[in-house]
Short mmCIF file of C-alpha atoms in Angstrom, two decimals:
data_model
loop_
_atom_site.label_atom_id
_atom_site.label_comp_id
_atom_site.label_asym_id
_atom_site.label_seq_id
_atom_site.Cartn_x
_atom_site.Cartn_y
_atom_site.Cartn_z
CA MET A 914 -10.56 -14.42 18.78
CA PRO A 915 -8.02 -16.08 16.42
CA SER A 916 -4.54 -16.91 17.67
CA ILE A 917 -1.56 -15.03 16.35
CA ASN A 918 -0.53 -17.97 14.18
CA THR A 919 -4.02 -18.27 12.68
CA GLU A 920 -4.08 -14.51 12.08
CA ILE A 921 -0.76 -14.67 10.30
CA ILE A 922 -1.90 -17.57 8.07
CA ASN A 923 -5.13 -15.69 7.19
CA ARG A 924 -3.25 -12.54 6.32
CA LEU A 925 -0.73 -14.44 4.18
CA LEU A 926 -3.49 -16.20 2.29
CA VAL A 927 -5.29 -12.93 1.57
CA SER A 928 -1.94 -11.36 0.57
CA CYS A 929 -1.25 -14.18 -1.88
CA VAL A 930 -4.63 -13.87 -3.60
CA TYR A 931 -4.44 -10.06 -3.69
CA SER A 932 -0.81 -10.22 -4.95
CA PHE A 933 -1.80 -12.60 -7.73
CA PHE A 934 -4.44 -10.24 -9.12
CA PHE A 935 -2.21 -7.16 -8.83
CA ILE A 936 0.86 -8.77 -10.39
CA ALA A 937 -1.19 -10.38 -13.15
CA SER A 938 -2.75 -7.01 -14.05
CA SER A 939 0.61 -5.24 -13.74
CA LEU A 940 2.45 -7.65 -16.08
CA SER A 941 -0.34 -8.10 -18.60
CA ASN A 942 0.16 -6.57 -22.02
CA ASN A 943 -3.55 -5.80 -22.10
CA ASN A 944 -4.21 -2.49 -20.35
CA THR A 945 -7.88 -3.37 -20.05
CA ILE A 946 -7.08 -5.73 -17.21
CA ILE A 947 -5.25 -3.12 -15.13
CA THR A 948 -8.05 -0.65 -15.91
CA ILE A 949 -10.78 -2.97 -14.63
CA PHE A 950 -8.73 -3.89 -11.56
CA LEU A 951 -7.99 -0.24 -10.72
CA ILE A 952 -11.63 0.78 -11.20
CA PHE A 953 -12.61 -1.93 -8.72
CA ILE A 954 -9.96 -0.71 -6.26
CA LEU A 955 -11.03 2.91 -6.77
CA LEU A 956 -14.75 2.33 -6.19
CA SER A 957 -14.18 0.01 -3.23
CA SER A 958 -11.75 2.42 -1.60
CA LEU A 959 -13.99 5.43 -2.08
CA LEU A 960 -16.95 3.54 -0.58
CA GLU A 961 -14.87 2.56 2.41
CA PHE A 962 -13.47 6.07 2.83
CA PHE A 963 -16.92 7.64 2.83
CA ASN A 964 -18.08 4.95 5.28
CA ILE A 965 -15.19 5.77 7.62
CA THR A 966 -15.82 9.51 7.41
CA LYS A 967 -19.63 9.50 7.35
CA LYS A 968 -19.75 11.51 10.58
CA LEU A 969 -17.77 14.27 8.86
CA LYS A 970 -20.31 16.78 7.61
CA ASN A 971 -18.00 18.84 5.45
CA PHE A 972 -18.59 17.19 2.03
CA ILE A 973 -16.12 19.44 0.19
CA LEU A 974 -13.34 18.34 2.59
CA LYS A 975 -14.32 14.71 2.01
CA ILE A 976 -14.01 15.18 -1.74
CA LEU A 977 -10.65 16.94 -1.44
CA VAL A 978 -9.13 14.36 0.86
CA SER A 979 -10.43 11.40 -1.13
CA THR A 980 -9.14 12.91 -4.34
CA ILE A 981 -5.67 13.48 -2.93
CA PHE A 982 -5.46 10.24 -0.93
CA ILE A 983 -7.25 7.79 -3.29
CA VAL A 984 -8.17 9.07 -6.76
CA ALA A 985 -4.87 10.75 -7.71
CA PRO A 986 -2.61 7.86 -6.56
CA ILE A 987 -4.73 5.30 -8.41
CA LEU A 988 -4.51 7.45 -11.57
CA ILE A 989 -0.71 7.62 -11.09
CA ILE A 990 -0.57 3.82 -10.74
CA TYR A 991 -2.27 3.59 -14.11
CA ILE A 992 0.15 6.12 -15.61
CA ILE A 993 3.15 4.19 -14.30
CA LYS A 994 1.90 1.05 -16.04
CA THR A 995 0.82 2.58 -19.34
CA GLU A 996 3.12 5.59 -19.96
CA LEU A 997 6.52 4.96 -18.35
CA ASN A 998 9.24 2.96 -20.10
CA ASN A 999 9.24 -0.56 -18.69
CA GLY A 1000 6.08 0.42 -16.81
CA LYS A 1001 4.96 -3.14 -16.29
CA ASN A 1002 8.04 -4.08 -14.34
CA LEU A 1003 8.18 -0.73 -12.52
CA LEU A 1004 4.63 -1.20 -11.26
CA THR A 1005 5.32 -4.81 -10.33
CA PHE A 1006 8.40 -3.73 -8.36
CA LEU A 1007 6.45 -1.00 -6.57
CA PHE A 1008 3.72 -3.40 -5.56
CA LEU A 1009 6.12 -6.17 -4.47
CA ILE A 1010 8.36 -3.92 -2.37
CA VAL A 1011 5.34 -2.31 -0.61
CA SER A 1012 4.05 -5.83 0.07
CA VAL A 1013 7.46 -6.89 1.41
CA ASN A 1014 7.34 -3.92 3.77
CA ASP A 1015 3.79 -4.70 4.95
CA VAL A 1016 4.32 -8.46 5.41
CA PHE A 1017 7.62 -8.28 7.25
CA ALA A 1018 6.49 -5.39 9.44
CA TYR A 1019 3.48 -7.44 10.47
CA LEU A 1020 5.34 -10.73 10.93
CA ILE A 1021 8.17 -9.27 12.99
CA GLY A 1022 5.93 -6.86 14.90
CA SER A 1023 3.50 -9.63 15.84
CA LYS A 1024 6.22 -12.02 16.92
CA ILE A 1025 8.81 -9.85 18.74
CA GLY A 1026 7.31 -6.35 18.76
CA LYS A 1027 7.39 -4.76 22.22
CA ILE A 1028 7.94 -1.02 21.81
CA LYS A 1029 4.78 0.79 20.69
CA ALA A 1030 5.46 3.19 17.84
CA PHE A 1031 2.58 5.67 17.61
CA LYS A 1032 -0.56 6.40 19.59
CA ILE A 1033 -2.63 6.69 16.45
CA SER A 1034 -1.76 3.08 15.61
CA PRO A 1035 -1.29 1.23 18.91
CA ASN A 1036 -0.73 -2.20 17.29
CA LYS A 1037 2.33 -0.99 15.38
CA THR A 1038 5.74 -1.43 16.95
CA ILE A 1039 9.21 -0.08 16.36
CA GLU A 1040 10.47 -3.62 15.83
CA GLY A 1041 7.88 -4.16 13.14
CA PHE A 1042 8.73 -0.93 11.33
CA LEU A 1043 12.48 -1.75 11.41
CA GLY A 1044 11.79 -5.29 10.25
CA GLY A 1045 9.92 -3.97 7.22
CA ILE A 1046 12.61 -1.44 6.44
CA ILE A 1047 15.44 -3.97 6.68
CA ALA A 1048 13.52 -6.48 4.52
CA CYS A 1049 12.93 -3.82 1.85
CA VAL A 1050 16.55 -2.76 1.75
CA ILE A 1051 17.65 -6.36 1.35
CA ILE A 1052 14.97 -7.63 -1.07
CA GLY A 1053 14.40 -4.39 -3.04
CA PRO A 1054 17.69 -4.43 -4.99
CA LEU A 1055 17.17 -8.13 -5.76
CA LEU A 1056 13.74 -7.37 -7.23
CA ILE A 1057 15.12 -4.50 -9.29
CA ASN A 1058 17.78 -6.80 -10.74
CA PHE A 1059 15.31 -9.67 -11.31
CA LEU A 1060 12.83 -7.39 -13.07
CA ASN A 1061 15.59 -5.89 -15.25
CA ILE A 1062 14.90 -2.33 -14.13
CA ASN A 1063 17.54 0.31 -14.88
CA LEU A 1064 17.49 3.28 -12.54
CA LYS A 1065 19.94 6.09 -11.81
CA ILE A 1066 18.90 6.24 -8.18
CA ASN A 1067 20.64 3.78 -5.85
CA SER A 1068 18.45 0.70 -5.45
CA PHE A 1069 19.04 0.53 -1.71
CA LEU A 1070 18.01 4.14 -1.28
CA LEU A 1071 14.92 3.70 -3.44
CA SER A 1072 13.82 0.66 -1.41
CA LEU A 1073 14.42 2.53 1.83
CA LEU A 1074 12.39 5.53 0.68
CA ILE A 1075 9.44 3.36 -0.43
CA SER A 1076 9.47 1.59 2.90
CA ILE A 1077 9.48 4.84 4.88
CA PHE A 1078 6.69 6.44 2.79
CA GLY A 1079 4.72 3.21 3.02
CA ILE A 1080 4.77 3.59 6.80
CA PHE A 1081 3.37 7.11 6.44
CA GLY A 1082 0.55 5.82 4.25
CA ASP A 1083 -0.35 3.19 6.81
CA LEU A 1084 -0.31 5.76 9.62
CA LEU A 1085 -2.48 8.17 7.65
CA GLU A 1086 -5.21 5.63 7.31
CA SER A 1087 -4.77 4.61 10.96
CA TYR A 1088 -5.30 8.24 11.92
CA LEU A 1089 -8.51 8.43 9.91
CA LYS A 1090 -9.87 5.23 11.47
CA ARG A 1091 -8.92 6.30 14.96
CA LYS A 1092 -10.39 9.75 14.49
CA PHE A 1093 -13.73 8.31 13.40
CA ASN A 1094 -13.59 5.30 15.74
CA LYS A 1095 -13.36 2.59 13.09
CA LYS A 1096 -11.33 -0.56 13.52
CA ASN A 1097 -11.17 -1.45 9.83
CA SER A 1098 -12.13 0.33 6.62
CA GLY A 1099 -14.32 -2.64 5.67
CA THR A 1100 -14.75 -6.41 5.91
CA LEU A 1101 -14.10 -7.59 2.36
CA LEU A 1102 -10.60 -8.99 2.89
CA MET A 1103 -10.95 -11.21 5.94
CA SER A 1104 -8.04 -10.48 8.29
CA HIS A 1105 -7.06 -7.42 6.31
CA GLY A 1106 -10.35 -5.66 6.86
CA GLY A 1107 -11.19 -3.67 3.76
CA ILE A 1108 -9.51 -2.78 0.45
CA LEU A 1109 -8.33 0.54 1.87
CA ASP A 1110 -6.63 -1.27 4.76
CA ARG A 1111 -4.65 -3.24 2.24
CA ILE A 1112 -3.66 -0.54 -0.24
CA ASP A 1113 -3.04 2.48 2.05
CA SER A 1114 0.77 2.13 1.73
CA ILE A 1115 0.86 1.83 -2.03
CA LEU A 1116 -1.52 4.80 -2.41
CA PHE A 1117 0.96 6.92 -0.49
CA CYS A 1118 4.02 5.49 -2.23
CA ALA A 1119 2.83 5.60 -5.85
CA PRO A 1120 3.13 9.41 -6.30
CA ILE A 1121 6.55 9.46 -4.61
CA PHE A 1122 7.76 6.55 -6.75
CA TYR A 1123 6.47 8.26 -9.92
CA ILE A 1124 8.25 11.50 -9.08
CA ILE A 1125 11.52 9.68 -8.35
CA ILE A 1126 11.36 7.77 -11.64
CA LYS A 1127 10.56 10.94 -13.66
CA LEU A 1128 13.42 12.82 -12.01
CA ASN A 1129 15.80 10.02 -12.89
#
């Protein structure tokens, strides 16, 4: 079993590779790139979801949940990029701030986390969640300024909301895995498990982020 330091290095390496592809597709002027990337994410996530829930016999329920939890958010990600003003930078910000939340929650939780947060996700700690939230609130406004994004909503509040909703997305997938006795959604991303393990937070945050932007 890998040590904590090895696990952290593995996760950071996977995060860097994944981040490169997502940011490159987000910032590209060619929408074909983001389309291909999102189709790959969509198909991989659906395969992993149906693998997790293969013991569930209610096929209609599977379709409904996968549509709400996977298909709709990925469509919204595409809409953010292609239809919103400054969509490239908005999507890049969303991805980066969700990644900040995930990375710092993991780093702080694995190093100093003591207080268990939820039974459905026993490896998550209060310290980790707070670390992710604090990192988002600090780094989020800097990203907004760097990416030249103009928003009516307070940048600290926006970063806080994304961090909190990202936690809910992570817990939702943890609930599914725990309910169906699965450790990871897949094995594609080394220490991350599967694609769905990596994108659960952004899938939950994307619709919320889109609504906030449209209302502002």
